[in-house]
């Protein structure tokens, strides 16, 4: 089932390659679309769309991969699919 996930990561998530690594994971997967950006409050925000199973895999790779040591908190909000993305990119606030 197609879904949308909105995620906020807290911890030491800025200045450590978090956005680049998240984008690389999405591009390697090939079927996760959306964006990642730094927020002024020090968190990183991710919005992604795709099959729910693939989005869970995407989040797992972020949570358990190279970024694991930087994440203190992951707030995940599942939303209805909107179909507004055709790639994955780094955005700027």
XYZ file of N, CA and C in Angstrom:
279
model
N 0.837 -1.176 0.000
C 0.000 0.000 0.000
C 0.889 1.248 0.000
N 0.569 2.206 -0.856
C 1.332 3.445 -0.923
C 1.039 4.313 0.293
N 2.109 4.812 0.906
C 1.988 5.635 2.116
C 2.958 6.813 2.031
N 2.792 7.692 2.989
C 3.687 8.841 3.165
C 4.125 8.825 4.626
N 5.402 9.104 4.855
C 5.911 9.145 6.218
C 6.629 10.477 6.429
N 6.367 11.074 7.579
C 6.960 12.360 7.950
C 7.744 12.088 9.235
N 9.046 12.321 9.195
C 9.909 11.925 10.308
C 10.769 13.101 10.765
N 10.915 13.209 12.078
C 11.800 14.207 12.677
C 12.855 13.465 13.494
N 14.127 13.728 13.185
C 15.237 13.116 13.910
C 15.895 14.162 14.804
N 16.150 13.775 16.055
C 16.834 14.635 17.021
C 18.113 13.953 17.468
N 19.038 14.749 17.937
C 20.326 14.250 18.398
C 21.405 15.108 17.770
N 22.544 14.501 17.511
C 23.602 15.229 16.790
C 23.455 14.898 15.309
N 22.405 15.425 14.702
C 22.033 15.019 13.343
C 22.371 16.062 12.281
N 22.931 17.195 12.682
C 23.363 18.192 11.700
C 24.880 18.292 11.713
N 25.452 18.474 10.528
C 26.903 18.595 10.414
C 27.635 17.268 10.441
N 26.901 16.166 10.232
C 27.516 14.834 10.279
C 27.229 14.023 9.008
N 26.700 14.672 7.960
C 26.380 13.967 6.718
C 25.036 13.269 6.731
N 24.167 13.631 7.655
C 22.871 12.959 7.802
C 22.021 13.104 6.545
N 21.918 14.330 6.015
C 21.093 14.542 4.816
C 21.649 13.785 3.621
N 22.961 13.879 3.415
C 23.593 13.198 2.292
C 23.382 11.690 2.379
N 23.586 11.128 3.567
C 23.431 9.685 3.751
C 21.984 9.260 3.551
N 21.035 10.049 4.055
C 19.613 9.740 3.880
C 19.243 9.760 2.402
N 19.722 10.773 1.683
C 19.460 10.849 0.239
C 20.057 9.639 -0.476
N 21.274 9.269 -0.116
C 21.938 8.128 -0.750
C 21.162 6.837 -0.519
N 20.660 6.637 0.704
C 19.859 5.444 1.006
C 18.629 5.407 0.105
N 17.921 6.529 0.000
C 16.710 6.584 -0.829
C 17.040 6.314 -2.293
N 18.108 6.922 -2.799
C 18.473 6.735 -4.203
C 18.921 5.302 -4.473
N 19.628 4.689 -3.537
C 20.029 3.287 -3.690
C 18.814 2.373 -3.715
N 17.814 2.678 -2.899
C 16.600 1.860 -2.875
C 15.822 2.017 -4.177
N 15.809 3.219 -4.734
C 15.218 3.443 -6.041
C 13.712 3.622 -6.088
N 13.022 3.373 -4.991
C 11.558 3.482 -5.010
C 11.015 4.217 -3.786
N 11.845 5.069 -3.210
C 11.443 5.942 -2.103
C 11.672 7.371 -2.592
N 10.623 8.184 -2.512
C 10.657 9.526 -3.079
C 10.309 10.561 -2.020
N 10.942 11.738 -2.094
C 10.644 12.786 -1.132
C 11.830 13.698 -0.925
N 12.051 14.093 0.337
C 13.141 15.015 0.633
C 13.592 14.926 2.091
N 14.756 15.527 2.340
C 15.335 15.626 3.677
C 15.880 17.040 3.829
N 15.752 17.619 5.031
C 16.294 18.957 5.264
C 16.631 19.151 6.741
N 17.574 20.071 6.987
C 17.884 20.508 8.344
C 16.850 21.530 8.782
N 16.511 21.517 10.056
C 15.614 22.516 10.633
C 16.412 23.469 11.523
N 15.950 24.699 11.687
C 16.674 25.673 12.512
C 16.857 25.242 13.966
N 15.995 24.357 14.465
C 16.085 23.927 15.868
C 17.066 22.776 16.090
N 17.787 22.364 15.033
C 18.790 21.313 15.172
C 18.324 19.933 14.764
N 17.038 19.776 14.491
C 16.526 18.481 14.035
C 16.694 18.348 12.525
N 16.491 17.124 12.037
C 16.417 16.849 10.606
C 15.015 16.341 10.318
N 14.422 16.838 9.236
C 13.071 16.462 8.825
C 13.144 15.671 7.525
N 12.379 14.582 7.468
C 12.296 13.746 6.268
C 10.831 13.557 5.916
N 10.502 13.732 4.644
C 9.185 13.378 4.119
C 9.439 12.428 2.965
N 8.821 11.248 3.018
C 9.050 10.250 1.982
C 7.760 9.531 1.632
N 7.676 9.095 0.376
C 6.524 8.341 -0.102
C 6.994 7.087 -0.818
N 6.134 6.081 -0.795
C 6.411 4.824 -1.466
C 5.549 3.731 -0.859
N 5.866 2.497 -1.216
C 5.171 1.362 -0.618
C 5.523 1.304 0.871
N 4.533 1.027 1.695
C 4.739 1.032 3.148
C 5.900 0.126 3.564
N 5.988 -1.042 2.970
C 7.068 -1.985 3.295
C 8.438 -1.381 2.976
N 8.533 -0.685 1.848
C 9.800 -0.068 1.447
C 10.138 1.134 2.338
N 9.115 1.873 2.745
C 9.355 2.992 3.658
C 9.861 2.490 5.004
N 9.311 1.381 5.478
C 9.811 0.788 6.725
C 11.270 0.372 6.582
N 11.633 -0.168 5.419
C 13.023 -0.550 5.159
C 13.920 0.695 5.118
N 13.451 1.745 4.488
C 14.166 3.022 4.419
C 14.453 3.551 5.830
N 13.428 3.575 6.666
C 13.600 4.048 8.045
C 14.536 3.141 8.835
N 14.443 1.840 8.612
C 15.330 0.894 9.293
C 16.785 1.165 8.919
N 17.036 1.401 7.628
C 18.407 1.662 7.178
C 18.960 2.949 7.786
N 18.114 3.947 7.934
C 18.552 5.189 8.587
C 18.851 4.911 10.057
N 17.924 4.254 10.717
C 17.988 4.016 12.170
C 19.116 3.066 12.558
N 19.396 2.055 11.731
C 20.355 1.018 12.117
C 21.688 1.103 11.385
N 21.809 2.021 10.433
C 23.028 2.125 9.650
C 24.045 3.065 10.266
N 24.797 3.727 9.387
C 25.862 4.631 9.824
C 25.360 5.794 10.674
N 24.089 6.147 10.516
C 23.538 7.300 11.239
C 23.096 6.969 12.660
N 23.062 5.695 12.991
C 22.544 5.233 14.283
C 23.134 5.992 15.470
N 24.428 6.194 15.448
C 25.101 6.806 16.608
C 24.729 8.271 16.829
N 24.156 8.911 15.811
C 23.799 10.328 15.922
C 22.353 10.557 16.357
N 21.511 9.544 16.215
C 20.078 9.696 16.474
C 19.767 9.438 17.947
N 19.157 10.417 18.580
C 18.684 10.252 19.960
C 17.182 9.985 19.979
N 16.482 10.534 18.991
C 15.028 10.380 18.948
C 14.553 10.394 17.498
N 13.561 9.554 17.225
C 12.944 9.477 15.900
C 11.429 9.577 16.093
N 10.825 10.648 15.608
C 9.372 10.825 15.686
C 8.791 10.566 14.304
N 7.982 9.518 14.189
C 7.446 9.070 12.900
C 5.945 9.321 12.850
N 5.510 9.984 11.797
C 4.088 10.251 11.574
C 3.712 9.660 10.217
N 2.823 8.678 10.216
C 2.348 8.079 8.965
C 1.193 8.908 8.434
N 1.203 9.160 7.137
C 0.185 9.989 6.501
C -0.328 9.302 5.238
N -1.382 9.855 4.681
C -1.910 9.353 3.415
C -0.979 9.735 2.274
N -0.842 8.841 1.321
C -0.023 9.057 0.133
C -0.581 10.228 -0.670
N 0.294 11.116 -1.127
C -0.133 12.267 -1.929
C 0.400 12.219 -3.355
N 1.430 11.429 -3.599
C 1.979 11.287 -4.944
C 2.622 12.547 -5.497
N 3.240 13.338 -4.640
C 3.789 14.609 -5.114
C 5.280 14.583 -5.446
N 5.943 13.440 -5.321
C 7.388 13.373 -5.579
C 7.708 12.364 -6.680
N 8.768 12.667 -7.448
C 9.252 11.698 -8.432
C 10.753 11.467 -8.290
N 11.321 11.987 -7.195
C 12.727 11.757 -6.880
C 12.923 11.980 -5.379
N 14.167 11.884 -4.936
C 14.487 12.177 -3.537
C 15.604 13.199 -3.548
N 15.456 14.251 -2.734
C 16.424 15.340 -2.782
C 16.689 15.932 -1.403
N 17.788 16.661 -1.327
C 18.091 17.459 -0.146
C 17.471 18.830 -0.375
N 16.691 19.274 0.595
C 16.095 20.609 0.527
C 16.710 21.485 1.607
N 16.515 22.768 1.435
C 17.062 23.734 2.385
C 15.930 24.542 2.976
N 15.989 24.761 4.271
C 14.933 25.457 4.999
C 14.895 26.919 4.620
